[in-house]
Amino acid sequence: MFVYKIQVVTRNVNSAGTMDSISVILIGSHGESAKHKLDNWGLDFQDGDMDEYTVSSEEDLGEILLVRIIKEQYLFFPTDTWFCSYISVTCPKGELYHFPYYKWIKGFVTVDIPQGKGASMDFHFWGINALADCMRCKDQNQK
């Protein structure tokens, strides 16, 4: 049995939390987990909360590539929106994966959140190329 630790962070603004039921499926390079309802004692997914859960899998999922969030109705409550800031997954061997989202999730939906690799672009390089293209265009228009 492989145990994955999950942290779910809800944005700290008014009405960012939800009363809806939230489930997760971890999708890795070697397979995927079963659907797992994220439910601790008390209220989950409230404004500014960092909720922690565990998800078990019969097999090693490998590198976690995607987190699938399923937002469903809870009891008789009407649908509401939820602002999911990010999800972090710690694997049994200690690897930590981040899944930034920073968006509102509205209605009863399924959302796939890819892993945030933290790659950044060299904006200085792009700025120089854009300037060169602009100058080339200007020169062509003057001829």
mmCIF file of N, CA and C in Angstrom:
data_model
loop_
_atom_site.group_PDB
_atom_site.id
_atom_site.type_symbol
_atom_site.label_atom_id
_atom_site.label_comp_id
_atom_site.label_asym_id
_atom_site.label_seq_id
_atom_site.Cartn_x
_atom_site.Cartn_y
_atom_site.Cartn_z
ATOM 1 N N MET A 1 0.846 -1.182 0.000
ATOM 2 C CA MET A 1 0.000 0.000 0.000
ATOM 3 C C MET A 1 0.890 1.244 0.000
ATOM 4 N N PHE A 2 0.604 2.170 -0.901
ATOM 5 C CA PHE A 2 1.359 3.418 -1.015
ATOM 6 C C PHE A 2 0.475 4.559 -0.527
ATOM 7 N N VAL A 3 1.012 5.379 0.371
ATOM 8 C CA VAL A 3 0.231 6.465 0.968
ATOM 9 C C VAL A 3 0.788 7.810 0.502
ATOM 10 N N TYR A 4 -0.088 8.635 -0.047
ATOM 11 C CA TYR A 4 0.253 9.963 -0.549
ATOM 12 C C TYR A 4 -0.389 11.004 0.364
ATOM 13 N N LYS A 5 0.396 12.009 0.755
ATOM 14 C CA LYS A 5 -0.119 13.089 1.593
ATOM 15 C C LYS A 5 -0.479 14.268 0.692
ATOM 16 N N ILE A 6 -1.666 14.798 0.906
ATOM 17 C CA ILE A 6 -2.165 15.880 0.059
ATOM 18 C C ILE A 6 -2.484 17.095 0.916
ATOM 19 N N GLN A 7 -2.046 18.262 0.454
ATOM 20 C CA GLN A 7 -2.417 19.532 1.072
ATOM 21 C C GLN A 7 -3.223 20.321 0.049
ATOM 22 N N VAL A 8 -4.379 20.812 0.475
ATOM 23 C CA VAL A 8 -5.237 21.620 -0.392
ATOM 24 C C VAL A 8 -5.376 22.988 0.260
ATOM 25 N N VAL A 9 -5.033 24.038 -0.491
ATOM 26 C CA VAL A 9 -5.072 25.392 0.053
ATOM 27 C C VAL A 9 -6.177 26.186 -0.634
ATOM 28 N N THR A 10 -7.065 26.755 0.195
ATOM 29 C CA THR A 10 -8.141 27.621 -0.275
ATOM 30 C C THR A 10 -7.707 29.065 -0.050
ATOM 31 N N ARG A 11 -7.988 29.921 -1.018
ATOM 32 C CA ARG A 11 -7.567 31.320 -0.926
ATOM 33 C C ARG A 11 -8.177 31.994 0.303
ATOM 34 N N ASN A 12 -7.436 32.923 0.868
ATOM 35 C CA ASN A 12 -7.874 33.624 2.072
ATOM 36 C C ASN A 12 -8.596 34.925 1.714
ATOM 37 N N VAL A 13 -9.766 34.799 1.098
ATOM 38 C CA VAL A 13 -10.636 35.946 0.821
ATOM 39 C C VAL A 13 -12.060 35.544 1.174
ATOM 40 N N ASN A 14 -12.906 36.535 1.346
ATOM 41 C CA ASN A 14 -14.294 36.274 1.696
ATOM 42 C C ASN A 14 -14.981 35.378 0.673
ATOM 43 N N SER A 15 -15.666 34.372 1.127
ATOM 44 C CA SER A 15 -16.462 33.453 0.300
ATOM 45 C C SER A 15 -15.631 32.613 -0.664
ATOM 46 N N ALA A 16 -14.352 32.391 -0.363
ATOM 47 C CA ALA A 16 -13.520 31.540 -1.222
ATOM 48 C C ALA A 16 -13.746 30.066 -0.939
ATOM 49 N N GLY A 17 -14.290 29.755 0.233
ATOM 50 C CA GLY A 17 -14.515 28.363 0.620
ATOM 51 C C GLY A 17 -15.754 27.774 -0.029
ATOM 52 N N THR A 18 -15.954 26.484 0.199
ATOM 53 C CA THR A 18 -17.106 25.791 -0.380
ATOM 54 C C THR A 18 -17.682 24.790 0.609
ATOM 55 N N MET A 19 -18.968 24.527 0.455
ATOM 56 C CA MET A 19 -19.633 23.462 1.206
ATOM 57 C C MET A 19 -19.772 22.217 0.330
ATOM 58 N N ASP A 20 -19.376 22.320 -0.939
ATOM 59 C CA ASP A 20 -19.485 21.189 -1.856
ATOM 60 C C ASP A 20 -18.527 20.072 -1.460
ATOM 61 N N SER A 21 -18.795 18.894 -1.967
ATOM 62 C CA SER A 21 -17.950 17.724 -1.729
ATOM 63 C C SER A 21 -16.801 17.744 -2.738
ATOM 64 N N ILE A 22 -15.576 17.585 -2.248
ATOM 65 C CA ILE A 22 -14.391 17.592 -3.112
ATOM 66 C C ILE A 22 -13.732 16.218 -3.051
ATOM 67 N N SER A 23 -13.499 15.642 -4.236
ATOM 68 C CA SER A 23 -12.786 14.362 -4.345
ATOM 69 C C SER A 23 -11.577 14.567 -5.238
ATOM 70 N N VAL A 24 -10.638 13.622 -5.164
ATOM 71 C CA VAL A 24 -9.409 13.746 -5.933
ATOM 72 C C VAL A 24 -9.023 12.396 -6.528
ATOM 73 N N ILE A 25 -8.403 12.455 -7.706
ATOM 74 C CA ILE A 25 -7.759 11.300 -8.332
ATOM 75 C C ILE A 25 -6.344 11.742 -8.674
ATOM 76 N N LEU A 26 -5.352 11.001 -8.200
ATOM 77 C CA LEU A 26 -3.953 11.296 -8.520
ATOM 78 C C LEU A 26 -3.575 10.517 -9.767
ATOM 79 N N ILE A 27 -3.021 11.207 -10.751
ATOM 80 C CA ILE A 27 -2.622 10.561 -11.997
ATOM 81 C C ILE A 27 -1.109 10.682 -12.124
ATOM 82 N N GLY A 28 -0.460 9.527 -12.164
ATOM 83 C CA GLY A 28 0.995 9.498 -12.215
ATOM 84 C C GLY A 28 1.522 8.833 -13.469
ATOM 85 N N SER A 29 2.832 8.766 -13.568
ATOM 86 C CA SER A 29 3.477 8.172 -14.746
ATOM 87 C C SER A 29 3.302 6.656 -14.797
ATOM 88 N N HIS A 30 2.934 6.027 -13.662
ATOM 89 C CA HIS A 30 2.761 4.569 -13.634
ATOM 90 C C HIS A 30 1.333 4.129 -13.359
ATOM 91 N N GLY A 31 0.393 5.058 -13.301
ATOM 92 C CA GLY A 31 -0.994 4.690 -13.047
ATOM 93 C C GLY A 31 -1.744 5.797 -12.339
ATOM 94 N N GLU A 32 -2.971 5.483 -11.924
ATOM 95 C CA GLU A 32 -3.771 6.477 -11.223
ATOM 96 C C GLU A 32 -4.465 5.870 -10.014
ATOM 97 N N SER A 33 -4.739 6.716 -9.039
ATOM 98 C CA SER A 33 -5.415 6.264 -7.823
ATOM 99 C C SER A 33 -6.911 6.164 -8.081
ATOM 100 N N ALA A 34 -7.597 5.526 -7.171
ATOM 101 C CA ALA A 34 -9.055 5.523 -7.210
ATOM 102 C C ALA A 34 -9.541 6.900 -6.757
ATOM 103 N N LYS A 35 -10.774 7.216 -7.070
ATOM 104 C CA LYS A 35 -11.377 8.465 -6.603
ATOM 105 C C LYS A 35 -11.438 8.421 -5.076
ATOM 106 N N HIS A 36 -10.984 9.512 -4.441
ATOM 107 C CA HIS A 36 -10.930 9.570 -2.984
ATOM 108 C C HIS A 36 -11.590 10.859 -2.510
ATOM 109 N N LYS A 37 -12.633 10.748 -1.701
ATOM 110 C CA LYS A 37 -13.312 11.925 -1.161
ATOM 111 C C LYS A 37 -12.438 12.551 -0.081
ATOM 112 N N LEU A 38 -12.208 13.866 -0.187
ATOM 113 C CA LEU A 38 -11.402 14.591 0.789
ATOM 114 C C LEU A 38 -12.334 15.097 1.881
ATOM 115 N N ASP A 39 -12.277 14.460 3.043
ATOM 116 C CA ASP A 39 -13.212 14.801 4.108
ATOM 117 C C ASP A 39 -12.583 14.535 5.469
ATOM 118 N N ASN A 40 -12.312 15.608 6.189
ATOM 119 C CA ASN A 40 -11.848 15.518 7.571
ATOM 120 C C ASN A 40 -13.006 15.838 8.502
ATOM 121 N N TRP A 41 -12.813 15.621 9.790
ATOM 122 C CA TRP A 41 -13.819 15.980 10.774
ATOM 123 C C TRP A 41 -13.972 17.497 10.778
ATOM 124 N N GLY A 42 -15.190 18.000 10.735
ATOM 125 C CA GLY A 42 -15.439 19.440 10.747
ATOM 126 C C GLY A 42 -15.524 19.995 9.337
ATOM 127 N N LEU A 43 -15.381 21.308 9.245
ATOM 128 C CA LEU A 43 -15.503 21.983 7.952
ATOM 129 C C LEU A 43 -14.192 21.912 7.179
ATOM 130 N N ASP A 44 -14.304 21.574 5.920
ATOM 131 C CA ASP A 44 -13.155 21.554 5.014
ATOM 132 C C ASP A 44 -13.301 22.697 4.010
ATOM 133 N N PHE A 45 -12.189 23.091 3.411
ATOM 134 C CA PHE A 45 -12.164 24.040 2.296
ATOM 135 C C PHE A 45 -12.795 25.383 2.645
ATOM 136 N N GLN A 46 -12.454 25.907 3.820
ATOM 137 C CA GLN A 46 -12.937 27.222 4.233
ATOM 138 C C GLN A 46 -11.896 28.279 3.875
ATOM 139 N N ASP A 47 -12.309 29.549 3.877
ATOM 140 C CA ASP A 47 -11.431 30.661 3.502
ATOM 141 C C ASP A 47 -10.090 30.570 4.232
ATOM 142 N N GLY A 48 -8.998 30.550 3.484
ATOM 143 C CA GLY A 48 -7.656 30.553 4.053
ATOM 144 C C GLY A 48 -7.173 29.235 4.626
ATOM 145 N N ASP A 49 -7.946 28.174 4.490
ATOM 146 C CA ASP A 49 -7.564 26.871 5.058
ATOM 147 C C ASP A 49 -6.474 26.167 4.256
ATOM 148 N N MET A 50 -5.629 25.427 4.979
ATOM 149 C CA MET A 50 -4.729 24.453 4.366
ATOM 150 C C MET A 50 -5.160 23.111 4.956
ATOM 151 N N ASP A 51 -5.900 22.348 4.166
ATOM 152 C CA ASP A 51 -6.425 21.064 4.627
ATOM 153 C C ASP A 51 -5.490 19.943 4.201
ATOM 154 N N GLU A 52 -5.278 18.974 5.093
ATOM 155 C CA GLU A 52 -4.377 17.856 4.810
ATOM 156 C C GLU A 52 -5.147 16.541 4.809
ATOM 157 N N TYR A 53 -4.798 15.689 3.847
ATOM 158 C CA TYR A 53 -5.473 14.403 3.666
ATOM 159 C C TYR A 53 -4.447 13.350 3.273
ATOM 160 N N THR A 54 -4.862 12.093 3.313
ATOM 161 C CA THR A 54 -4.037 11.010 2.778
ATOM 162 C C THR A 54 -4.857 10.243 1.757
ATOM 163 N N VAL A 55 -4.177 9.815 0.703
ATOM 164 C CA VAL A 55 -4.783 8.991 -0.342
ATOM 165 C C VAL A 55 -3.928 7.745 -0.473
ATOM 166 N N SER A 56 -4.560 6.586 -0.416
ATOM 167 C CA SER A 56 -3.839 5.313 -0.541
ATOM 168 C C SER A 56 -4.032 4.740 -1.934
ATOM 169 N N SER A 57 -3.006 4.046 -2.396
ATOM 170 C CA SER A 57 -3.057 3.399 -3.698
ATOM 171 C C SER A 57 -2.414 2.023 -3.588
ATOM 172 N N GLU A 58 -2.963 1.063 -4.291
ATOM 173 C CA GLU A 58 -2.418 -0.296 -4.297
ATOM 174 C C GLU A 58 -1.069 -0.349 -5.014
ATOM 175 N N GLU A 59 -0.860 0.585 -5.954
ATOM 176 C CA GLU A 59 0.376 0.585 -6.740
ATOM 177 C C GLU A 59 1.102 1.914 -6.602
ATOM 178 N N ASP A 60 2.396 1.896 -6.878
ATOM 179 C CA ASP A 60 3.189 3.116 -6.915
ATOM 180 C C ASP A 60 2.779 3.882 -8.166
ATOM 181 N N LEU A 61 2.377 5.130 -8.014
ATOM 182 C CA LEU A 61 1.895 5.922 -9.146
ATOM 183 C C LEU A 61 3.030 6.575 -9.928
ATOM 184 N N GLY A 62 4.248 6.508 -9.417
ATOM 185 C CA GLY A 62 5.374 7.160 -10.086
ATOM 186 C C GLY A 62 5.314 8.664 -9.865
ATOM 187 N N GLU A 63 5.858 9.418 -10.814
ATOM 188 C CA GLU A 63 5.808 10.877 -10.734
ATOM 189 C C GLU A 63 4.356 11.318 -10.897
ATOM 190 N N ILE A 64 3.873 12.144 -9.992
ATOM 191 C CA ILE A 64 2.493 12.626 -10.077
ATOM 192 C C ILE A 64 2.452 13.746 -11.116
ATOM 193 N N LEU A 65 1.702 13.510 -12.180
ATOM 194 C CA LEU A 65 1.650 14.438 -13.303
ATOM 195 C C LEU A 65 0.438 15.354 -13.263
ATOM 196 N N LEU A 66 -0.643 14.860 -12.663
ATOM 197 C CA LEU A 66 -1.916 15.569 -12.741
ATOM 198 C C LEU A 66 -2.751 15.248 -11.509
ATOM 199 N N VAL A 67 -3.454 16.239 -11.016
ATOM 200 C CA VAL A 67 -4.437 16.021 -9.955
ATOM 201 C C VAL A 67 -5.803 16.328 -10.554
ATOM 202 N N ARG A 68 -6.692 15.371 -10.484
ATOM 203 C CA ARG A 68 -8.060 15.557 -10.981
ATOM 204 C C ARG A 68 -8.956 15.849 -9.780
ATOM 205 N N ILE A 69 -9.586 17.026 -9.805
ATOM 206 C CA ILE A 69 -10.494 17.452 -8.743
ATOM 207 C C ILE A 69 -11.924 17.245 -9.226
ATOM 208 N N ILE A 70 -12.739 16.617 -8.387
ATOM 209 C CA ILE A 70 -14.153 16.430 -8.699
ATOM 210 C C ILE A 70 -14.947 17.187 -7.639
ATOM 211 N N LYS A 71 -15.688 18.199 -8.074
ATOM 212 C CA LYS A 71 -16.501 19.028 -7.172
ATOM 213 C C LYS A 71 -17.957 18.632 -7.367
ATOM 214 N N GLU A 72 -18.566 18.090 -6.291
ATOM 215 C CA GLU A 72 -19.927 17.561 -6.380
ATOM 216 C C GLU A 72 -20.796 18.142 -5.268
ATOM 217 N N GLN A 73 -22.097 18.000 -5.434
ATOM 218 C CA GLN A 73 -23.037 18.507 -4.437
ATOM 219 C C GLN A 73 -22.890 17.753 -3.120
ATOM 220 N N TYR A 74 -22.965 18.513 -2.020
ATOM 221 C CA TYR A 74 -22.937 17.920 -0.687
ATOM 222 C C TYR A 74 -24.327 18.045 -0.080
ATOM 223 N N LEU A 75 -24.926 16.916 0.216
ATOM 224 C CA LEU A 75 -26.265 16.851 0.795
ATOM 225 C C LEU A 75 -27.238 17.721 0.008
ATOM 226 N N PHE A 76 -27.890 18.656 0.687
ATOM 227 C CA PHE A 76 -28.918 19.483 0.058
ATOM 228 C C PHE A 76 -28.430 20.899 -0.247
ATOM 229 N N PHE A 77 -27.154 21.185 0.007
ATOM 230 C CA PHE A 77 -26.647 22.536 -0.186
ATOM 231 C C PHE A 77 -26.634 22.901 -1.671
ATOM 232 N N PRO A 78 -26.964 24.166 -1.996
ATOM 233 C CA PRO A 78 -26.883 24.593 -3.399
ATOM 234 C C PRO A 78 -25.418 24.730 -3.814
ATOM 235 N N THR A 79 -25.185 24.761 -5.109
ATOM 236 C CA THR A 79 -23.816 24.897 -5.607
ATOM 237 C C THR A 79 -23.230 26.246 -5.189
ATOM 238 N N ASP A 80 -21.932 26.267 -5.003
ATOM 239 C CA ASP A 80 -21.235 27.514 -4.732
ATOM 240 C C ASP A 80 -19.884 27.476 -5.436
ATOM 241 N N THR A 81 -19.166 28.577 -5.375
ATOM 242 C CA THR A 81 -17.848 28.632 -6.003
ATOM 243 C C THR A 81 -16.786 28.358 -4.947
ATOM 244 N N TRP A 82 -15.625 27.928 -5.408
ATOM 245 C CA TRP A 82 -14.498 27.631 -4.518
ATOM 246 C C TRP A 82 -13.231 28.129 -5.188
ATOM 247 N N PHE A 83 -12.397 28.859 -4.442
ATOM 248 C CA PHE A 83 -11.127 29.329 -4.981
ATOM 249 C C PHE A 83 -10.020 28.421 -4.472
ATOM 250 N N CYS A 84 -9.581 27.517 -5.330
ATOM 251 C CA CYS A 84 -8.481 26.607 -5.006
ATOM 252 C C CYS A 84 -7.173 27.304 -5.365
ATOM 253 N N SER A 85 -6.357 27.591 -4.357
ATOM 254 C CA SER A 85 -5.063 28.229 -4.623
ATOM 255 C C SER A 85 -4.080 27.221 -5.215
ATOM 256 N N TYR A 86 -3.842 26.134 -4.482
ATOM 257 C CA TYR A 86 -2.942 25.103 -4.998
ATOM 258 C C TYR A 86 -3.116 23.816 -4.221
ATOM 259 N N ILE A 87 -2.541 22.760 -4.782
ATOM 260 C CA ILE A 87 -2.530 21.446 -4.143
ATOM 261 C C ILE A 87 -1.090 20.959 -4.156
ATOM 262 N N SER A 88 -0.649 20.392 -3.049
ATOM 263 C CA SER A 88 0.679 19.775 -2.966
ATOM 264 C C SER A 88 0.508 18.299 -2.647
ATOM 265 N N VAL A 89 1.328 17.470 -3.284
ATOM 266 C CA VAL A 89 1.278 16.023 -3.054
ATOM 267 C C VAL A 89 2.671 15.560 -2.651
ATOM 268 N N THR A 90 2.754 14.870 -1.509
ATOM 269 C CA THR A 90 4.006 14.263 -1.067
ATOM 270 C C THR A 90 3.882 12.760 -1.256
ATOM 271 N N CYS A 91 4.806 12.195 -2.027
ATOM 272 C CA CYS A 91 4.787 10.767 -2.342
ATOM 273 C C CYS A 91 5.398 9.955 -1.201
ATOM 274 N N PRO A 92 5.186 8.640 -1.209
ATOM 275 C CA PRO A 92 5.728 7.782 -0.147
ATOM 276 C C PRO A 92 7.247 7.895 0.016
ATOM 277 N N LYS A 93 7.966 8.153 -1.079
ATOM 278 C CA LYS A 93 9.429 8.267 -1.009
ATOM 279 C C LYS A 93 9.888 9.682 -0.651
ATOM 280 N N GLY A 94 8.938 10.606 -0.445
ATOM 281 C CA GLY A 94 9.281 11.959 -0.024
ATOM 282 C C GLY A 94 9.286 13.012 -1.112
ATOM 283 N N GLU A 95 9.095 12.641 -2.375
ATOM 284 C CA GLU A 95 9.067 13.638 -3.440
ATOM 285 C C GLU A 95 7.845 14.530 -3.254
ATOM 286 N N LEU A 96 8.037 15.838 -3.481
ATOM 287 C CA LEU A 96 6.966 16.808 -3.317
ATOM 288 C C LEU A 96 6.618 17.406 -4.676
ATOM 289 N N TYR A 97 5.339 17.383 -5.014
ATOM 290 C CA TYR A 97 4.866 17.930 -6.286
ATOM 291 C C TYR A 97 3.844 19.020 -6.003
ATOM 292 N N HIS A 98 3.927 20.115 -6.779
ATOM 293 C CA HIS A 98 3.025 21.254 -6.607
ATOM 294 C C HIS A 98 2.108 21.371 -7.815
ATOM 295 N N PHE A 99 0.854 21.711 -7.536
ATOM 296 C CA PHE A 99 -0.154 21.862 -8.575
ATOM 297 C C PHE A 99 -0.866 23.197 -8.360
ATOM 298 N N PRO A 100 -0.275 24.299 -8.863
ATOM 299 C CA PRO A 100 -0.892 25.616 -8.676
ATOM 300 C C PRO A 100 -2.140 25.756 -9.547
ATOM 301 N N TYR A 101 -3.170 26.386 -9.003
ATOM 302 C CA TYR A 101 -4.397 26.583 -9.787
ATOM 303 C C TYR A 101 -4.821 28.051 -9.760
ATOM 304 N N TYR A 102 -5.022 28.628 -8.599
ATOM 305 C CA TYR A 102 -5.345 30.038 -8.422
ATOM 306 C C TYR A 102 -6.511 30.499 -9.292
ATOM 307 N N LYS A 103 -7.596 29.723 -9.262
ATOM 308 C CA LYS A 103 -8.803 30.071 -10.021
ATOM 309 C C LYS A 103 -10.039 29.673 -9.226
ATOM 310 N N TRP A 104 -11.155 30.268 -9.618
ATOM 311 C CA TRP A 104 -12.443 29.884 -9.060
ATOM 312 C C TRP A 104 -12.935 28.638 -9.769
ATOM 313 N N ILE A 105 -13.538 27.740 -9.009
ATOM 314 C CA ILE A 105 -14.169 26.549 -9.578
ATOM 315 C C ILE A 105 -15.657 26.684 -9.290
ATOM 316 N N LYS A 106 -16.444 26.754 -10.360
ATOM 317 C CA LYS A 106 -17.880 27.011 -10.230
ATOM 318 C C LYS A 106 -18.685 25.793 -10.659
ATOM 319 N N GLY A 107 -19.721 25.475 -9.908
ATOM 320 C CA GLY A 107 -20.626 24.385 -10.267
ATOM 321 C C GLY A 107 -20.078 23.028 -9.871
ATOM 322 N N PHE A 108 -20.774 22.004 -10.328
ATOM 323 C CA PHE A 108 -20.362 20.622 -10.070
ATOM 324 C C PHE A 108 -19.581 20.167 -11.292
ATOM 325 N N VAL A 109 -18.261 20.142 -11.172
ATOM 326 C CA VAL A 109 -17.386 19.922 -12.324
ATOM 327 C C VAL A 109 -16.197 19.038 -11.960
ATOM 328 N N THR A 110 -15.483 18.617 -13.000
ATOM 329 C CA THR A 110 -14.206 17.924 -12.863
ATOM 330 C C THR A 110 -13.139 18.823 -13.475
ATOM 331 N N VAL A 111 -12.056 19.044 -12.730
ATOM 332 C CA VAL A 111 -10.980 19.927 -13.175
ATOM 333 C C VAL A 111 -9.664 19.168 -13.105
ATOM 334 N N ASP A 112 -8.898 19.191 -14.195
ATOM 335 C CA ASP A 112 -7.566 18.583 -14.222
ATOM 336 C C ASP A 112 -6.521 19.671 -13.995
ATOM 337 N N ILE A 113 -5.674 19.473 -12.987
ATOM 338 C CA ILE A 113 -4.638 20.451 -12.656
ATOM 339 C C ILE A 113 -3.273 19.818 -12.923
ATOM 340 N N PRO A 114 -2.549 20.299 -13.951
ATOM 341 C CA PRO A 114 -1.226 19.741 -14.243
ATOM 342 C C PRO A 114 -0.195 20.222 -13.232
ATOM 343 N N GLN A 115 0.876 19.476 -13.151
ATOM 344 C CA GLN A 115 1.969 19.803 -12.236
ATOM 345 C C GLN A 115 2.610 21.124 -12.646
ATOM 346 N N GLY A 116 2.905 21.964 -11.660
ATOM 347 C CA GLY A 116 3.610 23.219 -11.914
ATOM 348 C C GLY A 116 5.099 22.956 -11.818
ATOM 349 N N LYS A 117 5.781 22.967 -12.937
ATOM 350 C CA LYS A 117 7.207 22.627 -12.963
ATOM 351 C C LYS A 117 8.099 23.775 -12.506
ATOM 352 N N GLY A 118 7.543 24.988 -12.414
ATOM 353 C CA GLY A 118 8.341 26.117 -11.958
ATOM 354 C C GLY A 118 9.310 26.628 -13.002
ATOM 355 N N ALA A 119 9.057 26.320 -14.271
ATOM 356 C CA ALA A 119 9.927 26.817 -15.332
ATOM 357 C C ALA A 119 9.656 28.303 -15.530
ATOM 358 N N SER A 120 10.696 29.066 -15.722
ATOM 359 C CA SER A 120 10.512 30.490 -15.981
ATOM 360 C C SER A 120 11.193 30.850 -17.289
ATOM 361 N N MET A 121 10.653 31.882 -17.907
ATOM 362 C CA MET A 121 11.212 32.326 -19.179
ATOM 363 C C MET A 121 12.200 33.450 -18.913
ATOM 364 N N ASP A 122 13.170 33.580 -19.767
ATOM 365 C CA ASP A 122 14.114 34.679 -19.673
ATOM 366 C C ASP A 122 13.487 35.871 -20.397
ATOM 367 N N PHE A 123 12.847 36.768 -19.643
ATOM 368 C CA PHE A 123 12.124 37.874 -20.254
ATOM 369 C C PHE A 123 13.071 38.854 -20.931
ATOM 370 N N HIS A 124 14.282 38.964 -20.440
ATOM 371 C CA HIS A 124 15.250 39.847 -21.074
ATOM 372 C C HIS A 124 15.492 39.394 -22.513
ATOM 373 N N PHE A 125 15.648 38.083 -22.696
ATOM 374 C CA PHE A 125 15.855 37.521 -24.031
ATOM 375 C C PHE A 125 14.665 37.836 -24.928
ATOM 376 N N TRP A 126 13.437 37.626 -24.409
ATOM 377 C CA TRP A 126 12.239 37.875 -25.221
ATOM 378 C C TRP A 126 12.100 39.358 -25.535
ATOM 379 N N GLY A 127 12.463 40.221 -24.599
ATOM 380 C CA GLY A 127 12.377 41.657 -24.828
ATOM 381 C C GLY A 127 13.315 42.112 -25.933
ATOM 382 N N ILE A 128 14.519 41.569 -25.958
ATOM 383 C CA ILE A 128 15.485 41.917 -27.002
ATOM 384 C C ILE A 128 14.966 41.466 -28.361
ATOM 385 N N ASN A 129 14.439 40.251 -28.451
ATOM 386 C CA ASN A 129 13.899 39.760 -29.725
ATOM 387 C C ASN A 129 12.718 40.599 -30.192
ATOM 388 N N ALA A 130 11.839 40.980 -29.278
ATOM 389 C CA ALA A 130 10.678 41.792 -29.642
ATOM 390 C C ALA A 130 11.130 43.152 -30.161
ATOM 391 N N LEU A 131 12.127 43.736 -29.510
ATOM 392 C CA LEU A 131 12.651 45.025 -29.946
ATOM 393 C C LEU A 131 13.280 44.907 -31.333
ATOM 394 N N ALA A 132 14.037 43.843 -31.561
ATOM 395 C CA ALA A 132 14.659 43.633 -32.873
ATOM 396 C C ALA A 132 13.592 43.475 -33.957
ATOM 397 N N ASP A 133 12.535 42.718 -33.673
ATOM 398 C CA ASP A 133 11.440 42.544 -34.639
ATOM 399 C C ASP A 133 10.761 43.870 -34.939
ATOM 400 N N CYS A 134 10.561 44.661 -33.916
ATOM 401 C CA CYS A 134 9.918 45.964 -34.071
ATOM 402 C C CYS A 134 10.771 46.877 -34.958
ATOM 403 N N MET A 135 12.062 46.880 -34.716
ATOM 404 C CA MET A 135 12.972 47.717 -35.509
ATOM 405 C C MET A 135 13.014 47.256 -36.965
ATOM 406 N N ARG A 136 13.003 45.940 -37.176
ATOM 407 C CA ARG A 136 13.003 45.388 -38.531
ATOM 408 C C ARG A 136 11.740 45.822 -39.277
ATOM 409 N N CYS A 137 10.591 45.750 -38.611
ATOM 410 C CA CYS A 137 9.317 46.159 -39.213
ATOM 411 C C CYS A 137 9.348 47.640 -39.560
ATOM 412 N N LYS A 138 9.860 48.431 -38.647
ATOM 413 C CA LYS A 138 9.928 49.876 -38.853
ATOM 414 C C LYS A 138 10.800 50.195 -40.064
ATOM 415 N N ASP A 139 11.947 49.515 -40.173
ATOM 416 C CA ASP A 139 12.842 49.723 -41.311
ATOM 417 C C ASP A 139 12.161 49.352 -42.624
ATOM 418 N N GLN A 140 11.415 48.239 -42.631
ATOM 419 C CA GLN A 140 10.734 47.793 -43.854
ATOM 420 C C GLN A 140 9.632 48.764 -44.254
ATOM 421 N N ASN A 141 8.941 49.332 -43.296
ATOM 422 C CA ASN A 141 7.856 50.272 -43.589
ATOM 423 C C ASN A 141 8.381 51.603 -44.104
ATOM 424 N N GLN A 142 9.600 51.969 -43.752
ATOM 425 C CA GLN A 142 10.170 53.237 -44.191
ATOM 426 C C GLN A 142 10.717 53.149 -45.606
ATOM 427 N N LYS A 143 10.919 51.953 -46.122
ATOM 428 C CA LYS A 143 11.481 51.788 -47.471
ATOM 429 C C LYS A 143 10.426 51.906 -48.521
#
